Coordinates of C-alpha atoms in Angstrom, one line a residue:
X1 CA 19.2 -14.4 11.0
X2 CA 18.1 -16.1 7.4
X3 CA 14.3 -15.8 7.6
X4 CA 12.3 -18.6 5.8
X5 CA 11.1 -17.1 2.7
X6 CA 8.6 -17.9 0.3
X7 CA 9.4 -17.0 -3.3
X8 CA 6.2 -16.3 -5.1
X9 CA 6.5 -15.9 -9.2
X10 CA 4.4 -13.5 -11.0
X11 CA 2.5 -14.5 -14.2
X12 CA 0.7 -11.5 -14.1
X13 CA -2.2 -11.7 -11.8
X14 CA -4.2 -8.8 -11.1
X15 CA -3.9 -10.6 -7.2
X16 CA -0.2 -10.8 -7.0
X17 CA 0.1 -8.3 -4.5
X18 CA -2.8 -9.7 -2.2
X19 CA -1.1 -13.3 -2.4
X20 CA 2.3 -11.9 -1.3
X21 CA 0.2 -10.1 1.7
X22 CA -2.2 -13.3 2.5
X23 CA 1.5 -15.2 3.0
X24 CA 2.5 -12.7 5.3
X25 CA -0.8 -13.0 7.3
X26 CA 0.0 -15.9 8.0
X27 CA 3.3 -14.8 10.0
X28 CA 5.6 -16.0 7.2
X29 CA 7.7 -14.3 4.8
X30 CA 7.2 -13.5 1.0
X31 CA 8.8 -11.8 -2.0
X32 CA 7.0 -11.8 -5.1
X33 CA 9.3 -12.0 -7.9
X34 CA 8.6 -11.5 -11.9
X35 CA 8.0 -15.5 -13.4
X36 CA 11.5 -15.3 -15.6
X37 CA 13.4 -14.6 -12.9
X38 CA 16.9 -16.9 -13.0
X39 CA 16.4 -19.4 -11.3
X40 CA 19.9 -18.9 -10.0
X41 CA 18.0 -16.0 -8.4
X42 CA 15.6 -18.2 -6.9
X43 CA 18.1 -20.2 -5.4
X44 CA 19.4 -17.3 -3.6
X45 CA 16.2 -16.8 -1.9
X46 CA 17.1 -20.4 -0.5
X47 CA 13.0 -20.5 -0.7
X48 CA 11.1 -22.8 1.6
X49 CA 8.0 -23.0 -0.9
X50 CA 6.9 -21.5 -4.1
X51 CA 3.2 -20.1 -4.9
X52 CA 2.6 -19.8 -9.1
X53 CA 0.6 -16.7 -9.2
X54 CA -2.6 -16.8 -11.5
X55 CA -2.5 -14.6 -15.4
X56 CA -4.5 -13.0 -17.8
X57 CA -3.2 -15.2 -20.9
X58 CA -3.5 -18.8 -22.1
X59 CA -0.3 -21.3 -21.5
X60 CA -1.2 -22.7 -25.0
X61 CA -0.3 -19.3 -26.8
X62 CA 3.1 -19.2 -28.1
X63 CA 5.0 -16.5 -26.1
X64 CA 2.8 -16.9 -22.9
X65 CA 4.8 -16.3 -19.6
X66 CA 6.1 -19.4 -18.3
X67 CA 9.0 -19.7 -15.7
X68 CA 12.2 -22.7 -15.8
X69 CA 10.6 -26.2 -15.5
X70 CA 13.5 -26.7 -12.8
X71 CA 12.1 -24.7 -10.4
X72 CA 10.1 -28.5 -9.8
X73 CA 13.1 -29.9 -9.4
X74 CA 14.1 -27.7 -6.4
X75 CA 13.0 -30.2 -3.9
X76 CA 10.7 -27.2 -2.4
X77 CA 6.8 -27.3 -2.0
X78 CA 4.6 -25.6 -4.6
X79 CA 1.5 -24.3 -5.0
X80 CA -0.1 -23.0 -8.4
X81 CA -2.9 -20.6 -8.7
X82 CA -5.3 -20.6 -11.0
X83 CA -2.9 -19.6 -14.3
X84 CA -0.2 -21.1 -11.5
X85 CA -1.8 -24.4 -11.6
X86 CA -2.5 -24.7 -15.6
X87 CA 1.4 -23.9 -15.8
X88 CA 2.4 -26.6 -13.7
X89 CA 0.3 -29.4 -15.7
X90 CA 1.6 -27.7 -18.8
X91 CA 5.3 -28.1 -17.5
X92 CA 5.2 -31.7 -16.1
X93 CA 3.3 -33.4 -19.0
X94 CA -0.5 -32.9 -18.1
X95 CA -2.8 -31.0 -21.1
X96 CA -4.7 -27.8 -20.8
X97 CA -7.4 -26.8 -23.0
X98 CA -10.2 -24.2 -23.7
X99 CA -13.2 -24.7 -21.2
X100 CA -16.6 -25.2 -23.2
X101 CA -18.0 -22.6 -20.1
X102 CA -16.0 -20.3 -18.7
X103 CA -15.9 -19.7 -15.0
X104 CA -16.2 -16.6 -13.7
X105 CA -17.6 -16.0 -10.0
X106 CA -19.0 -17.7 -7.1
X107 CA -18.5 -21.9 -7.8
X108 CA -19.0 -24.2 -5.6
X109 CA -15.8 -26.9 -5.3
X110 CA -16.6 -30.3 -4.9
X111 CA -13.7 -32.6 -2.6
X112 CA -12.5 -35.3 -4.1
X113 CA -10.2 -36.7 -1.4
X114 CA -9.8 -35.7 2.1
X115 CA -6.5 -34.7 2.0
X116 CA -4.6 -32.4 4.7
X117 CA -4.5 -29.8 2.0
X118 CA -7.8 -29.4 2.4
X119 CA -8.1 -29.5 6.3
X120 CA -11.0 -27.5 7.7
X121 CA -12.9 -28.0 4.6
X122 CA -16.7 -29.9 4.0
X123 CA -17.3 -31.6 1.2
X124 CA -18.7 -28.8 -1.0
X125 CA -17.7 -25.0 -0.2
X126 CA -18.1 -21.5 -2.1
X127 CA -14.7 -20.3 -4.4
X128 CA -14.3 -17.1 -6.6
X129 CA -13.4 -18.7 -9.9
X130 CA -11.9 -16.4 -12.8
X131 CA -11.0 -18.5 -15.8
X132 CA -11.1 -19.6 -19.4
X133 CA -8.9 -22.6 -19.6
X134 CA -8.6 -25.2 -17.5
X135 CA -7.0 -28.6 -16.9
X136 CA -7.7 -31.5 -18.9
X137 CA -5.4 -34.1 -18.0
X138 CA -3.4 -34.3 -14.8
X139 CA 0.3 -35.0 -14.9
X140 CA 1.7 -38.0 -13.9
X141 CA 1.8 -38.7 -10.8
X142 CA -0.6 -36.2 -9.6
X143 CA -4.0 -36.7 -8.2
X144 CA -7.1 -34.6 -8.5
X145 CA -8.4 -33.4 -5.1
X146 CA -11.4 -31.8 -6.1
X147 CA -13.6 -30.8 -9.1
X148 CA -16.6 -28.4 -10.1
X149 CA -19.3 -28.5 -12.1
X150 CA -17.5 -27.2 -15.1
X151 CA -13.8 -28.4 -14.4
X152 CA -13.4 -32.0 -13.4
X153 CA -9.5 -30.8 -12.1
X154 CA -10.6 -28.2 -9.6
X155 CA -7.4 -28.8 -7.7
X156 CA -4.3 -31.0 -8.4
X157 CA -1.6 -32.2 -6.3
X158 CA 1.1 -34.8 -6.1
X159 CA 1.7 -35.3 -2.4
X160 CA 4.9 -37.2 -2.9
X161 CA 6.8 -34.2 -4.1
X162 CA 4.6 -31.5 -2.3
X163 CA 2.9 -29.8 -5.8
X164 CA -0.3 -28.9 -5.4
X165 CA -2.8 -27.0 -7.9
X166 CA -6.5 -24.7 -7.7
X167 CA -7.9 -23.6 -10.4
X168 CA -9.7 -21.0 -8.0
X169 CA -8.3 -18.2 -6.0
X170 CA -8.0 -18.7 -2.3
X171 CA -6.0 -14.7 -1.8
X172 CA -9.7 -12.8 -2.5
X173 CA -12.1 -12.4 0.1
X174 CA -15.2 -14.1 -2.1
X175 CA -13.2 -17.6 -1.4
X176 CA -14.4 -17.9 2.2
X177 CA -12.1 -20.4 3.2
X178 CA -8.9 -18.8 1.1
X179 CA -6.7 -18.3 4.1
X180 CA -7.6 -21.6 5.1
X181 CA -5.9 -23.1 2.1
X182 CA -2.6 -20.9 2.4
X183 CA -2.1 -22.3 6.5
X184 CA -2.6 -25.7 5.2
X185 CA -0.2 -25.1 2.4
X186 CA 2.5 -23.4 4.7
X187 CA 2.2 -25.1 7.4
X188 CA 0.9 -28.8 7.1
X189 CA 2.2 -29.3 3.5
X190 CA 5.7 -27.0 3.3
X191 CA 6.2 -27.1 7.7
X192 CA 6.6 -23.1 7.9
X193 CA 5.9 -21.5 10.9
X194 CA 4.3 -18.4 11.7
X195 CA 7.3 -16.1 12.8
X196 CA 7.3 -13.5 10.5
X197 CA 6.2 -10.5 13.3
X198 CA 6.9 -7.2 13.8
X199 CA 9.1 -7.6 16.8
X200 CA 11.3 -10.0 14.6
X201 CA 11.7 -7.7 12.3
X202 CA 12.7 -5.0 14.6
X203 CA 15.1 -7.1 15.9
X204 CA 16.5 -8.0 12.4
X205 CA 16.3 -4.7 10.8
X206 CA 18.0 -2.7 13.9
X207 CA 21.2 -5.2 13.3
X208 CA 20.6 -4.4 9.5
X209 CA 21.0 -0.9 9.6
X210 CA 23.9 -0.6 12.4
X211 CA 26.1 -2.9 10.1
X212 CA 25.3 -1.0 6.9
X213 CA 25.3 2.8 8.6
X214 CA 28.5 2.1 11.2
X215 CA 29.2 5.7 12.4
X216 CA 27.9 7.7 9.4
X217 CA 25.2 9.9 9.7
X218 CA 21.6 10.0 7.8
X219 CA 19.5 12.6 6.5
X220 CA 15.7 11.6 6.1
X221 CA 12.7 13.8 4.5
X222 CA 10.1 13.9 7.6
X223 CA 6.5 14.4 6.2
X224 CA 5.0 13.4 9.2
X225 CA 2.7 10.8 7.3
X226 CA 2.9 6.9 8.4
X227 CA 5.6 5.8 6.1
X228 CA 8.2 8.2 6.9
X229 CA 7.6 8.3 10.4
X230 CA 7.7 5.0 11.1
X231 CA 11.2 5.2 9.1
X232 CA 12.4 7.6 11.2
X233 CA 11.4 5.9 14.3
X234 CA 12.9 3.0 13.6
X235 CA 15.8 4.1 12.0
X236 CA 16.3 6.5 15.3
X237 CA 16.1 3.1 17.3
X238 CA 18.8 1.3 15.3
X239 CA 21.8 5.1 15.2
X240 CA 19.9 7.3 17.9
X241 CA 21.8 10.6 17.3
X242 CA 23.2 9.7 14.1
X243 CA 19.7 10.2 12.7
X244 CA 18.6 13.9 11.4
X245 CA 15.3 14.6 9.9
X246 CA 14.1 17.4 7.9
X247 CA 11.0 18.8 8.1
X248 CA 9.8 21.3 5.0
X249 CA 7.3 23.5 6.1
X250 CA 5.6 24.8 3.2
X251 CA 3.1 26.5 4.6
X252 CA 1.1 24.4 2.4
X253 CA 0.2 22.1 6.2
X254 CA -2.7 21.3 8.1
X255 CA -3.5 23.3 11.0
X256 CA -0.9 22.5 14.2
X257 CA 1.0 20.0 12.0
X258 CA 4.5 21.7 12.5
X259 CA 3.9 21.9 15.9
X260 CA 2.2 18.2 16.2
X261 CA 5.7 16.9 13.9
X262 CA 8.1 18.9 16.3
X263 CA 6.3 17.5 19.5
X264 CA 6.1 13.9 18.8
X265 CA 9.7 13.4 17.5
X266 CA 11.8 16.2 18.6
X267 CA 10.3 16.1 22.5
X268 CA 8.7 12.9 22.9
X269 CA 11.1 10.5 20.7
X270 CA 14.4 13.1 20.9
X271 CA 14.6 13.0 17.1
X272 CA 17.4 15.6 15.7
X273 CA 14.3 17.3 14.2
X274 CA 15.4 20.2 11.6
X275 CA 12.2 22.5 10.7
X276 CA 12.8 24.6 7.2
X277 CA 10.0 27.3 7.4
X278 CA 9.7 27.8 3.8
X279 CA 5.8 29.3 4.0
X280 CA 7.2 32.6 1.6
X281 CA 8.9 31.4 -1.0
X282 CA 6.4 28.5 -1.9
X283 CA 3.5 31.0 -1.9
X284 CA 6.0 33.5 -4.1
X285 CA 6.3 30.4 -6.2
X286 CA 2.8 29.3 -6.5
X287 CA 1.6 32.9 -6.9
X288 CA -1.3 32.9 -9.8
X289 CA -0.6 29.5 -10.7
X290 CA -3.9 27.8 -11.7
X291 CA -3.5 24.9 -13.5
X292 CA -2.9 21.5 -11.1
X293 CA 0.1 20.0 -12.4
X294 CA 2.0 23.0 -12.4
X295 CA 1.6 23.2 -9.2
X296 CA 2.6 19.8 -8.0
X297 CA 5.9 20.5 -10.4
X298 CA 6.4 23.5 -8.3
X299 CA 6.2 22.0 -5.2
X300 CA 8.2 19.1 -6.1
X301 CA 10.9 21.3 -7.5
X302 CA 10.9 23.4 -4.6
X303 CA 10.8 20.9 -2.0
X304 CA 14.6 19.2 -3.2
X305 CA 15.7 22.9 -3.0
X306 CA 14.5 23.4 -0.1
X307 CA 16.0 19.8 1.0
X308 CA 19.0 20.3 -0.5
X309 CA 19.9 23.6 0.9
X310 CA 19.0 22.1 4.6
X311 CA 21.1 19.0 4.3
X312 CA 23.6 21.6 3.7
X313 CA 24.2 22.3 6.9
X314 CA 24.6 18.9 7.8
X315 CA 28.3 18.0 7.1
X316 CA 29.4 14.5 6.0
X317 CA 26.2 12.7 5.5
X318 CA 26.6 9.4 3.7
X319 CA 23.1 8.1 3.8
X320 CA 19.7 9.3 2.6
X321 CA 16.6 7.7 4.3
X322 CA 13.4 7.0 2.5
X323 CA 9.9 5.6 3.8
X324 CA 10.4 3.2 0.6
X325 CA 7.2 0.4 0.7
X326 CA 7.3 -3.0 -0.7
X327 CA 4.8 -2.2 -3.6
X328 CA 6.8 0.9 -4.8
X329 CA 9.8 -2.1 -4.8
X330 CA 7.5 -4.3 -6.9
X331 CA 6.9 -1.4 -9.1
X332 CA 10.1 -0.1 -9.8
X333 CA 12.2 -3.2 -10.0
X334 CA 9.7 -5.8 -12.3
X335 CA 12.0 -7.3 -14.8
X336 CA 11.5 -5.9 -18.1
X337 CA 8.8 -7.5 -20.5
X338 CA 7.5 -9.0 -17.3
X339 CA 4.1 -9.2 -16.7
X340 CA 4.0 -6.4 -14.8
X341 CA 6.4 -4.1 -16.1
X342 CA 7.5 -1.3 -14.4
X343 CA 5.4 1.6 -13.4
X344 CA 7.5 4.1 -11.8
X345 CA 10.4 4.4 -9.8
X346 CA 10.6 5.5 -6.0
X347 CA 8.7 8.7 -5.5
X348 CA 9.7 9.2 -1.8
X349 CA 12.1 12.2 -1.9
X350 CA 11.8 13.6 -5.9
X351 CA 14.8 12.3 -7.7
X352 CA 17.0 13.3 -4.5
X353 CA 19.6 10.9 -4.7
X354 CA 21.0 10.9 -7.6
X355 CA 21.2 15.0 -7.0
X356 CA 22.9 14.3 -4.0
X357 CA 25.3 11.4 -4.6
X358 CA 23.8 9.7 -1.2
X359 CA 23.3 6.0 -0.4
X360 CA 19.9 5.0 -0.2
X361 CA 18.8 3.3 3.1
X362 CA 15.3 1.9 3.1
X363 CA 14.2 0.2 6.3
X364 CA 10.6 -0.5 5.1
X365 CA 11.2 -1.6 1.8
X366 CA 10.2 -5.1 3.0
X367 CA 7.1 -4.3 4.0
X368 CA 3.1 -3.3 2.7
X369 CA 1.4 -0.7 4.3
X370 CA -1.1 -2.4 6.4
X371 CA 2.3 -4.1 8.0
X372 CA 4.0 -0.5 8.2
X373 CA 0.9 0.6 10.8
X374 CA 1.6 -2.7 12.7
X375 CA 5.1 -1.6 13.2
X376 CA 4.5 2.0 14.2
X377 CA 2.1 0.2 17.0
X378 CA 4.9 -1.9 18.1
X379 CA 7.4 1.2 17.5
X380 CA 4.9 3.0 19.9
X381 CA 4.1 5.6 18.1
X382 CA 0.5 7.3 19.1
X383 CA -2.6 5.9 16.8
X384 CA -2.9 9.3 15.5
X385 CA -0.1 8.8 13.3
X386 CA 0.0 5.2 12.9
X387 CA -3.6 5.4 11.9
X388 CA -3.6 9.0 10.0
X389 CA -5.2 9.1 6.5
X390 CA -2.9 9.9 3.3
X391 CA -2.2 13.6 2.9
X392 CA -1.2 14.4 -1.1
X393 CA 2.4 15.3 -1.1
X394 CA 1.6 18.7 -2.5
X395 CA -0.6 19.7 0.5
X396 CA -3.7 21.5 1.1
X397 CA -2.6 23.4 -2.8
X398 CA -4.7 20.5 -4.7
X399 CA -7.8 21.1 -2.3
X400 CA -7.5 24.5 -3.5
X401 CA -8.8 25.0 -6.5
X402 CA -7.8 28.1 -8.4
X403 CA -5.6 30.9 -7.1
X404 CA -3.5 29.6 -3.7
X405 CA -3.0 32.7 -1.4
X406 CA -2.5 32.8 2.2
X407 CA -6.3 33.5 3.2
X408 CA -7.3 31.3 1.2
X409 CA -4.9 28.5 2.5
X410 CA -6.2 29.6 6.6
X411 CA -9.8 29.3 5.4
X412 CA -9.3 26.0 4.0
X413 CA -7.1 24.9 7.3
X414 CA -9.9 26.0 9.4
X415 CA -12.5 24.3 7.6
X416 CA -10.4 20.8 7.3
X417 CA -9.5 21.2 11.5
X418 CA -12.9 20.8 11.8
X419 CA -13.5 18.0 8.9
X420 CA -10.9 15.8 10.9
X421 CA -12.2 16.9 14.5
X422 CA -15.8 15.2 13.4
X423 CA -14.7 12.0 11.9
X424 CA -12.4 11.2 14.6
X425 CA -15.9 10.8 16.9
X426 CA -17.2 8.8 14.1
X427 CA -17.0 5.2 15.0
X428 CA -16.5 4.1 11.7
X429 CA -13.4 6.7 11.4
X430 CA -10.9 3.6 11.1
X431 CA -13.3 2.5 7.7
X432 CA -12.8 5.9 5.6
X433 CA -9.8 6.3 3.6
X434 CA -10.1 10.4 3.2
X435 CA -12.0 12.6 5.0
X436 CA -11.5 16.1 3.8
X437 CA -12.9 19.7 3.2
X438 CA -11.8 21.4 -0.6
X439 CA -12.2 25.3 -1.2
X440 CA -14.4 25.6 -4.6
X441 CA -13.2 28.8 -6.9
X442 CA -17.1 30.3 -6.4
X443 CA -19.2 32.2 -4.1
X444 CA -22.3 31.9 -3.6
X445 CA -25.0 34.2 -1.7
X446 CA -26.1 33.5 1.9
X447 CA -27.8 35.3 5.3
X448 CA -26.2 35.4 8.6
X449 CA -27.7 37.5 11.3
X450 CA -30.2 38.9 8.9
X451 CA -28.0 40.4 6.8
X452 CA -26.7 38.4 3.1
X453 CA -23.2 37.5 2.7
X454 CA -21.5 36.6 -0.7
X455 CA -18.6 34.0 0.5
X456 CA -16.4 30.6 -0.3
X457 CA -18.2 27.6 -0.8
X458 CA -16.7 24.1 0.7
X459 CA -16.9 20.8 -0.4
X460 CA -16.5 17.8 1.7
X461 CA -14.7 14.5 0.3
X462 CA -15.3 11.5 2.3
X463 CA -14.0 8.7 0.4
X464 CA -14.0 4.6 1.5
X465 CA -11.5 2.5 -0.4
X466 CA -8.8 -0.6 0.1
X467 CA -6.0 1.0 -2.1
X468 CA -7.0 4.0 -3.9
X469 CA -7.0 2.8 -7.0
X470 CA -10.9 2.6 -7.2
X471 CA -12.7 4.5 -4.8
X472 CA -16.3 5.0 -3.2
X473 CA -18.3 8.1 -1.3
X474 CA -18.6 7.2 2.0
X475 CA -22.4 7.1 3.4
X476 CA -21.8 9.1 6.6
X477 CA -25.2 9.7 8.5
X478 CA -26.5 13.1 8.2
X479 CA -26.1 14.3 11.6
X480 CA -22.3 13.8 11.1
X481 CA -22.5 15.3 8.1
X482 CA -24.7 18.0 9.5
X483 CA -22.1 18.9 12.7
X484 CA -19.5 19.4 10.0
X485 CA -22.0 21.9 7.9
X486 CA -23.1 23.5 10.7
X487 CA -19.7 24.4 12.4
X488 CA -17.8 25.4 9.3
X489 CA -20.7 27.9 8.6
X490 CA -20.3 29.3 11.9
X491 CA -16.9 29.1 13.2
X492 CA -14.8 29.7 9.5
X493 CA -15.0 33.3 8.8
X494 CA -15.2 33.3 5.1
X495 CA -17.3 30.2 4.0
X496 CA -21.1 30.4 4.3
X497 CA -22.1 27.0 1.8
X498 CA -20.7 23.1 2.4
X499 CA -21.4 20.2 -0.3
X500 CA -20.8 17.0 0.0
X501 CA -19.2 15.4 -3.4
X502 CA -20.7 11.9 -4.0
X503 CA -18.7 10.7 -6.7
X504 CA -17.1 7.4 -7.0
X505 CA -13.5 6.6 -8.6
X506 CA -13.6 5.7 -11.2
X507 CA -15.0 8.3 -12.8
X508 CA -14.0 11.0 -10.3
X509 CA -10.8 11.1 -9.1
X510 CA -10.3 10.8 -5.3
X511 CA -8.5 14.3 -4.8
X512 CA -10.0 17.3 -7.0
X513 CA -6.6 18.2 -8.3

């Protein structure tokens, strides 16, 4: 079933991602696209509308990103952003120039004309404004809808051919009424409707993967963190037994998450669950290895080995699963010289298929993460997983620091057991993006039962964030914070001091390794 798709192009917005996800809050399909895609390419898309994402340079400038002019010949509605909007007057005739002030911030938008673009809006309202130039003269053709105090083209549109312009961005959360202006654009101007939902695209994906697997069988790396589970889950609804997963066990796990992994898919979902218990030779690897990105290399390295040597055993595989997202797809295939060139490639499984001459199957590669927990809920799988917080790929050996032995790794599994069992009672548990315990390389002296000990100090991470990429300590009260103290002092033989880290990301990284 061809789902109605909006194409949005890229110009280089720091937002590009969050538009692409504020389409698909409103129940309709997006795919955001470089701006010099073909436009053959568009076509393909067979696009119901197109959003003009905003950008960091000036039209005016020779060699500024601009897309094909005929993409406002398509006959589709369009809707330009900020940059998006400046390009469109650019294109069809109109003028941009330099503002005398800039606009950057909170701005309150004047209406023009009550238009249905604008349904649900009074006649002044807050926007987030973050721009230099602006529109001086509207195409022809075009009307303005609304203006501010520094830009007398606030917003643009001509109504006969469904283009409409902001100058201000309705995808971030400091334009109150920003998903307001996205339904009115999808719906009343471009007559979408809101049937992008995970049931639909269980439906479409399950017919997806039976034609392109048939009767071949496919291997997929279990970690037992949200993306690939959900894979495997939905993967495991579309072939059943034609599924197997492989689980590394590198001893480098939380506490029970073997068991927890081998009880959710092999007994409740009847997953072909293969468990490599690997604990010896990753320690024998990692032995007196000190220095962070050595071990991750290990690890890594290890891991397709370890991969490798399991799939194996598995005769006649023809497909290799991955928990693939849509932003690693962004990432890895942004046209080159694009605006937002590419960063890395997929990272799921380490390089394994081109070691293993496998096809790639990638049953989530449509989706963003928040739309990956929605799935696992309608998948049915417990909130445990669905809601779990990222784990490093590496393990528990970057929340080491120093030397990684055995003892050390129990001490540190004990003390995070204990981290995770006190947030989950928090009631803000679903807020925090980490919550984690780190062993510290020192000792430091302390008294139990009258008598001093010299033992392992622990550090507590407790981290709020929307994507990682910036980061904040999390201000958990101090009887919280106090429970955890107190019961890792008394019930983790080995520890006798816990700190709490309060530093932010920037400067501070969010793991310590």
């Amino acid at each position: 079933m061809q789902k109605d798709t909006v194409v949005i192009l890229d110009f280089g917005s720091q937002y590009n991602q969050l538009i692409a996800r504020r389409v698909r809050e409103c129940r309709v399909y997006s795919v955001l696209m470089p701006y010099n895609i073909p436009i053959e390419k568009i076509k393909s898309y067979n696009p119901k509308a197109i959003i003009l994402t905003g950008g960091p340079a000036s039209v005016m400038k020779k060699g500024s990103p601009k897309a094909d002019p005929r993409i406002f010949k398509l006959g589709v509605p369009i809707l330009g952003i900020c940059y998006g909007m400046q390009f469109t007057a650019y294109a069809l005739g109109g003028k941009v120039g330099k503002s005398k002030k800039r606009e950057y911030g909170y701005t309150e938008l004047v209406l023009n004309k009550r238009e249905k673009f604008f349904t649900g809006f009074q006649k002044k309202e807050k926007v987030w404004m973050s721009h230099g130039d602006k529109v001086q003269e509207k195409p022809k053709g075009f009307i303005v809808l609304a203006h501010t105090k520094n830009s007398h083209i606030a917003s643009m549109a001509d109504p006969i051919r469904k283009i409409y312009g902001v100058q201000f961005h309705p995808e971030v959360i400091h334009t109150p009424k920003g998903m307001q202006v996205f339904k009115n654009f999808l719906y009343d101007i471009a007559g979408l409707k809101p049937t992008w939902t995970m049931s639909s695209f269980i439906k479409n994906s399950i017919e997806e993967i039976k034609q392109k697997v048939g009767n071949e069988r496919v291997i997929l790396g279990l970690s037992g963190g949200v993306d690939s589970s959900v894979a495997a889950i939905l993967l495991h609804k579309a072939i059943g037994s034609k599924l197997h997963c492989i689980f590394v066990d590198n001893g480098l796990l939380r506490k029970y998450e073997r068991e927890y992994v081998e009880n959710t898919f092999k007994k409740h979902f009847h997953v072909n669950l293969h468990v490599a218990k690997s604990e010896k030779r990753f320690l024998k690897k990692l032995k007196g290895v000190i220095d962070p990105e050595r071990k991750r290399k290990i690890i890594g390295n290890e891991f397709i080995r370890v991969f490798e040597e399991e799939s194996k055993k598995l005769s006649d595989v023809k497909f290799l699963g991955q928990g693939t997202l849509y932003p690693d797809v962004i990432e890895s295939v942004s046209a080159k010289g694009g605006p937002s060139s590419t960063i890395k490639t997929h990272h799921n499984v380490g390089g394994l298929p081109e070691k293993m001459n496998l096809k790639l199957i990638e049953p989530l590669r449509d989706l963003f993460k928040d739309e990956v927990r929605l799935l696992g809920k309608e998948l049915k799988l417990p909130d445990h997983m669905v809601y779990r917080q990222p784990f490093p790929g590496p393990g528990l050996a970057v929340r080491i620091i120093g030397d990684i032995t055995k003892e050390r790794l129990e001490i540190l599994r004990n003390a995070d057991l204990i981290v995770q069992e006190e947030m989950e009672k928090y009631v803000e548990y679903k807020n925090i993006w980490q919550s984690f315990a780190v062993l510290l390389p020192v000792k430091s002296v302390g008294v139990m039962g009258d008598e001093r000990t010299y033992e392992n100090v622990a550090a507590l991470r407790i981290v709020t964030s929307q994507d990682a990429m910036t980061a904040d300590w999390a201000k958990v009260p101090y009887d919280i914070l106090g429970r955890i103290s107190n019961r890792i002092i008394n019930e983790v033989k080995g520890v006798n001091r816990v700190t709490y880290d309060i530093s932010s990301k920037p400067p501070a990284t969010i793991e310590w390794e």
